[in-house]
Short mmCIF file of C-alpha atoms and ligand atoms in Angstrom, two decimals:
data_model
loop_
_atom_site.label_atom_id
_atom_site.label_comp_id
_atom_site.label_asym_id
_atom_site.label_seq_id
_atom_site.Cartn_x
_atom_site.Cartn_y
_atom_site.Cartn_z
CA VAL O 1 109.89 106.27 127.27
CA SER O 2 112.28 105.74 124.09
CA ALA O 3 114.15 108.50 123.32
CA ARG O 4 113.55 110.40 120.20
CA HIS O 5 115.79 110.44 117.29
CA ARG O 6 116.27 112.74 114.23
CA VAL O 7 116.13 111.54 110.81
CA LEU O 8 117.29 113.51 107.89
CA GLY O 9 115.49 112.54 104.54
CA VAL O 10 117.16 113.37 101.06
CA SER O 11 116.13 112.03 97.67
CA GLY O 12 118.90 111.75 94.78
CA SER O 13 116.11 112.55 91.90
CA LEU O 14 115.46 116.08 91.22
CA ARG O 15 112.40 115.28 89.00
CA ALA O 16 108.98 117.34 90.39
CA GLY O 17 107.57 113.85 89.68
CA SER O 18 109.95 111.68 91.36
CA SER O 19 108.75 108.42 92.88
CA ASN O 20 112.13 108.66 95.07
CA THR O 21 111.16 111.72 96.55
CA GLY O 22 107.96 109.82 96.85
CA LEU O 23 109.22 106.65 99.00
CA VAL O 24 111.04 109.56 101.28
CA ARG O 25 107.95 111.27 101.91
CA LEU O 26 106.48 108.12 102.69
CA ALA O 27 108.88 107.14 104.91
CA ALA O 28 108.35 110.18 106.45
CA ARG O 29 104.97 109.50 107.15
CA LEU O 30 105.32 105.88 108.14
CA ALA O 31 108.09 106.69 110.72
CA PRO O 32 107.49 105.30 114.19
CA ASP O 33 106.63 108.33 116.30
CA GLU O 34 110.26 108.31 118.00
CA LEU O 35 111.54 109.21 114.89
CA ASP O 36 111.53 113.07 113.58
CA VAL O 37 112.19 112.94 109.95
CA HIS O 38 113.18 116.19 108.53
CA VAL O 39 113.01 116.51 104.77
CA VAL O 40 116.26 118.24 102.93
CA ASP O 41 115.07 119.20 98.87
CA TRP O 42 117.63 121.58 98.08
CA ILE O 43 121.09 119.26 97.49
CA ASP O 44 120.89 120.62 93.75
CA ARG O 45 122.03 123.86 95.29
CA LEU O 46 125.69 122.30 96.48
CA PRO O 47 128.25 122.91 93.85
CA TYR O 48 130.20 120.38 92.42
CA TYR O 49 132.77 119.33 95.09
CA ASN O 50 135.83 120.98 94.68
CA ALA O 51 138.60 121.28 97.31
CA ASP O 52 139.60 124.77 96.70
CA LEU O 53 136.30 125.45 97.96
CA GLU O 54 137.05 124.10 101.39
CA ALA O 55 138.47 127.33 102.96
CA GLY O 56 135.35 129.48 103.46
CA ALA O 57 132.93 126.83 102.19
CA PRO O 58 129.95 128.16 100.63
CA GLU O 59 126.83 128.43 103.10
CA VAL O 60 124.94 125.91 101.60
CA VAL O 61 127.56 123.56 102.16
CA VAL O 62 127.85 124.62 105.76
CA GLN O 63 124.03 124.00 105.77
CA TRP O 64 124.36 120.61 104.39
CA ARG O 65 126.98 119.43 106.52
CA GLU O 66 125.09 120.71 109.69
CA ALA O 67 121.66 119.00 108.58
CA VAL O 68 123.88 115.35 108.43
CA ALA O 69 125.87 116.13 111.63
CA ARG O 70 122.42 116.82 113.18
CA ALA O 71 120.96 113.40 111.99
CA ASP O 72 121.17 110.25 114.11
CA ALA O 73 119.85 108.44 111.06
CA ILE O 74 119.64 109.27 107.19
CA VAL O 75 116.66 108.22 104.69
CA ILE O 76 117.98 108.22 101.07
CA GLY O 77 116.05 108.12 98.23
CA LEU O 78 118.25 106.41 95.60
CA PRO O 79 117.78 106.34 91.85
CA GLU O 80 119.72 104.17 89.88
CA TYR O 81 121.17 105.66 87.15
CA ASN O 82 123.45 103.38 85.06
CA TRP O 83 123.83 100.95 87.87
CA GLY O 84 125.26 103.97 90.24
CA PRO O 85 123.80 106.97 92.38
CA SER O 86 122.45 110.02 90.54
CA GLY O 87 125.43 112.66 90.56
CA VAL O 88 123.69 115.09 92.93
CA LEU O 89 123.28 112.61 95.84
CA LYS O 90 126.67 111.15 94.98
CA ASN O 91 128.06 115.07 95.11
CA ALA O 92 126.15 115.61 98.45
CA ILE O 93 127.79 112.44 99.95
CA ASP O 94 131.41 113.79 98.93
CA TRP O 95 130.65 117.08 100.67
CA ALA O 96 129.52 115.26 103.52
CA THR O 97 132.95 113.33 103.74
CA ARG O 98 134.71 115.85 104.21
CA PRO O 99 136.87 117.29 105.86
CA PHE O 100 138.89 114.23 105.98
CA GLY O 101 139.03 112.98 109.65
CA GLY O 102 136.38 115.42 111.08
CA HIS O 103 133.80 114.83 108.59
CA ALA O 104 129.73 114.83 109.29
CA LEU O 105 128.75 111.37 107.89
CA LYS O 106 129.74 108.66 109.95
CA ASP O 107 127.72 106.97 112.96
CA LYS O 108 124.67 107.28 111.09
CA VAL O 109 122.07 104.59 110.53
CA ILE O 110 121.42 104.83 107.28
CA ALA O 111 118.41 103.33 105.08
CA LEU O 112 118.39 103.36 101.23
CA LEU O 113 115.14 103.24 99.39
CA THR O 114 114.97 102.80 95.57
CA SER O 115 112.40 102.97 93.16
CA ALA O 116 113.86 102.16 89.64
CA GLY O 117 113.36 100.46 86.24
CA LYS O 118 113.08 96.44 86.15
CA SER O 119 115.73 95.48 88.73
CA GLY O 120 114.33 97.65 91.22
CA GLY O 121 117.52 99.16 92.04
CA VAL O 122 119.37 96.45 93.21
CA HIS O 123 122.75 97.26 91.55
CA VAL O 124 123.04 100.91 93.14
CA GLN O 125 121.88 99.37 96.79
CA GLU O 126 124.67 96.84 96.26
CA SER O 127 127.36 99.44 95.40
CA LEU O 128 126.55 102.48 97.54
CA GLY O 129 125.51 100.45 100.63
CA PRO O 130 129.05 98.85 101.08
CA ILE O 131 130.43 102.49 100.60
CA LEU O 132 128.46 104.17 102.87
CA GLY O 133 129.05 101.27 105.78
CA LEU O 134 133.34 102.21 104.78
CA ILE O 135 132.69 105.62 105.43
CA GLY O 136 131.54 104.78 109.05
CA ASN O 137 128.02 104.27 109.10
CA VAL O 138 125.41 101.38 109.70
CA VAL O 139 123.14 100.62 106.50
CA VAL O 140 119.62 99.00 107.56
CA THR O 141 119.54 96.31 104.63
CA GLU O 142 116.47 94.38 105.80
CA PRO O 143 114.00 94.62 104.21
CA PRO O 144 115.50 95.79 100.94
CA VAL O 145 113.21 98.62 99.47
CA GLN O 146 114.04 98.10 95.93
CA ILE O 147 110.62 98.90 93.77
CA ALA O 148 110.94 97.62 90.46
CA MET O 149 108.88 100.12 87.99
CA GLY O 150 108.58 102.49 90.70
CA PRO O 151 108.07 105.66 88.48
CA SER O 152 104.67 104.54 87.43
CA ARG O 153 103.49 102.95 91.28
CA ILE O 154 104.68 105.70 93.77
CA SER O 155 104.05 109.63 92.99
CA ALA O 156 106.46 112.38 94.79
CA ASP O 157 104.17 112.93 97.46
CA GLY O 158 104.67 109.68 98.54
CA HIS O 159 101.19 108.01 97.13
CA THR O 160 100.84 104.70 96.32
CA ASP O 161 97.96 101.95 95.70
CA ASP O 162 100.32 99.21 96.21
CA PRO O 163 99.90 98.27 100.01
CA GLU O 164 103.23 95.96 99.82
CA ILE O 165 105.07 99.30 99.13
CA VAL O 166 103.42 100.78 102.04
CA GLU O 167 104.26 97.74 104.19
CA LEU O 168 108.03 97.56 102.80
CA VAL O 169 108.14 101.27 103.70
CA ALA O 170 106.56 100.68 107.12
CA ALA O 171 108.85 97.88 107.95
CA LYS O 172 111.88 99.89 106.81
CA MET O 173 111.26 102.79 108.81
CA ALA O 174 110.47 100.30 112.03
CA ALA O 175 113.76 98.66 111.29
CA VAL O 176 115.77 101.76 111.79
CA ALA O 177 113.60 102.92 114.78
CA ALA O 178 115.21 99.69 116.13
CA ALA O 179 118.72 100.31 114.99
CA LEU O 180 118.69 103.49 116.79
CA ARG O 181 117.54 102.35 120.01
CA ASP O 182 120.04 99.58 119.70
CA ARG O 183 122.62 101.95 119.14
CA SER O 184 121.55 103.71 122.37
CA SER O 185 121.48 100.99 124.68
CA ARG O 186 124.79 100.34 123.65
CA ALA O 187 125.91 103.42 124.21
CA SER O 188 124.13 103.73 127.45
CA ALA O 189 125.84 100.57 128.66
CA GLY O 190 129.08 101.68 127.48
CA VAL O 191 130.06 99.33 124.96
C1 LIG K 201 120.77 108.21 83.33
C2 LIG K 201 119.60 107.43 83.81
C3 LIG K 201 120.10 105.89 84.13
C4 LIG K 201 119.38 104.96 84.41
N1 LIG K 201 119.74 103.80 84.80
C5 LIG K 201 118.98 102.67 85.27
C6 LIG K 201 119.43 101.58 85.76
O1 LIG K 201 120.97 101.51 85.59
N2 LIG K 201 118.97 100.69 86.34
C7 LIG K 201 117.25 101.24 86.38
O2 LIG K 201 116.49 100.06 86.95
N3 LIG K 201 116.99 101.88 85.88
C8 LIG K 201 117.65 102.89 85.55
N4 LIG K 201 117.18 104.20 85.05
C9 LIG K 201 115.39 104.64 85.30
C10 LIG K 201 115.33 105.23 86.80
O3 LIG K 201 115.70 104.42 87.65
C11 LIG K 201 114.11 105.72 86.71
O4 LIG K 201 113.83 106.67 86.06
C12 LIG K 201 113.96 105.97 88.46
O5 LIG K 201 112.81 105.32 88.93
C13 LIG K 201 113.64 107.30 88.34
O6 LIG K 201 113.38 107.73 89.55
P1 LIG K 201 112.56 109.23 89.99
O7 LIG K 201 110.98 108.45 89.65
O8 LIG K 201 112.74 108.99 91.30
O9 LIG K 201 113.02 110.24 89.28
C14 LIG K 201 117.70 105.31 84.71
C15 LIG K 201 117.55 106.68 84.22
C16 LIG K 201 118.15 107.50 83.82
C17 LIG K 201 117.79 108.93 84.17
#
């Protein structure tokens, strides 16, 4: 019997019709049974990061840090804005990486799912992926989920008529589950 793992799903696009939110919802539906996916859809309520707010951090910041801390893995619907991540997502990441030395966003298995323009979001994944690694996480790079012209192919509720997208997202979630299993077995072997 495999252990259950907690997965946090979050989208970096606030648009009601967001295809990146759709990728997160599709990922939640296709996740193997051993993964419990919980979607957070309120990162837009986080204030802009400001170190002056650290003492007595706002409740929403505390909740966000707890949601990240509880998760074994994080699945991010990651739009590409000018070759980089959206501001709202970068802000949420920055909050989760403080306080320095005791932050929540480490030792996570992370999957990036992008629906973007013609490039499919290769640039944003090439930039944010290694950064999440430097912060102390394991990014599941295979198979890449970089959907070109995704907004016309995926609805915000995660519907798509394209079986290749379904197959790709299912394979990504299977890879997340495999990475978590691998991590658990190494932890129990004391490696
Ligand atoms: C400010 C801005 C910058 C963008 N820059 C890029 C880009 O560099 N590369 C790209 O492929 N698409 C770019 N796009 C298009 C977005 O990737 C596209 O709108 C995205 O799929 C929207 O995601 P959503 O459906 O989740 O809202 C940009 C869109 C915006 C609003």
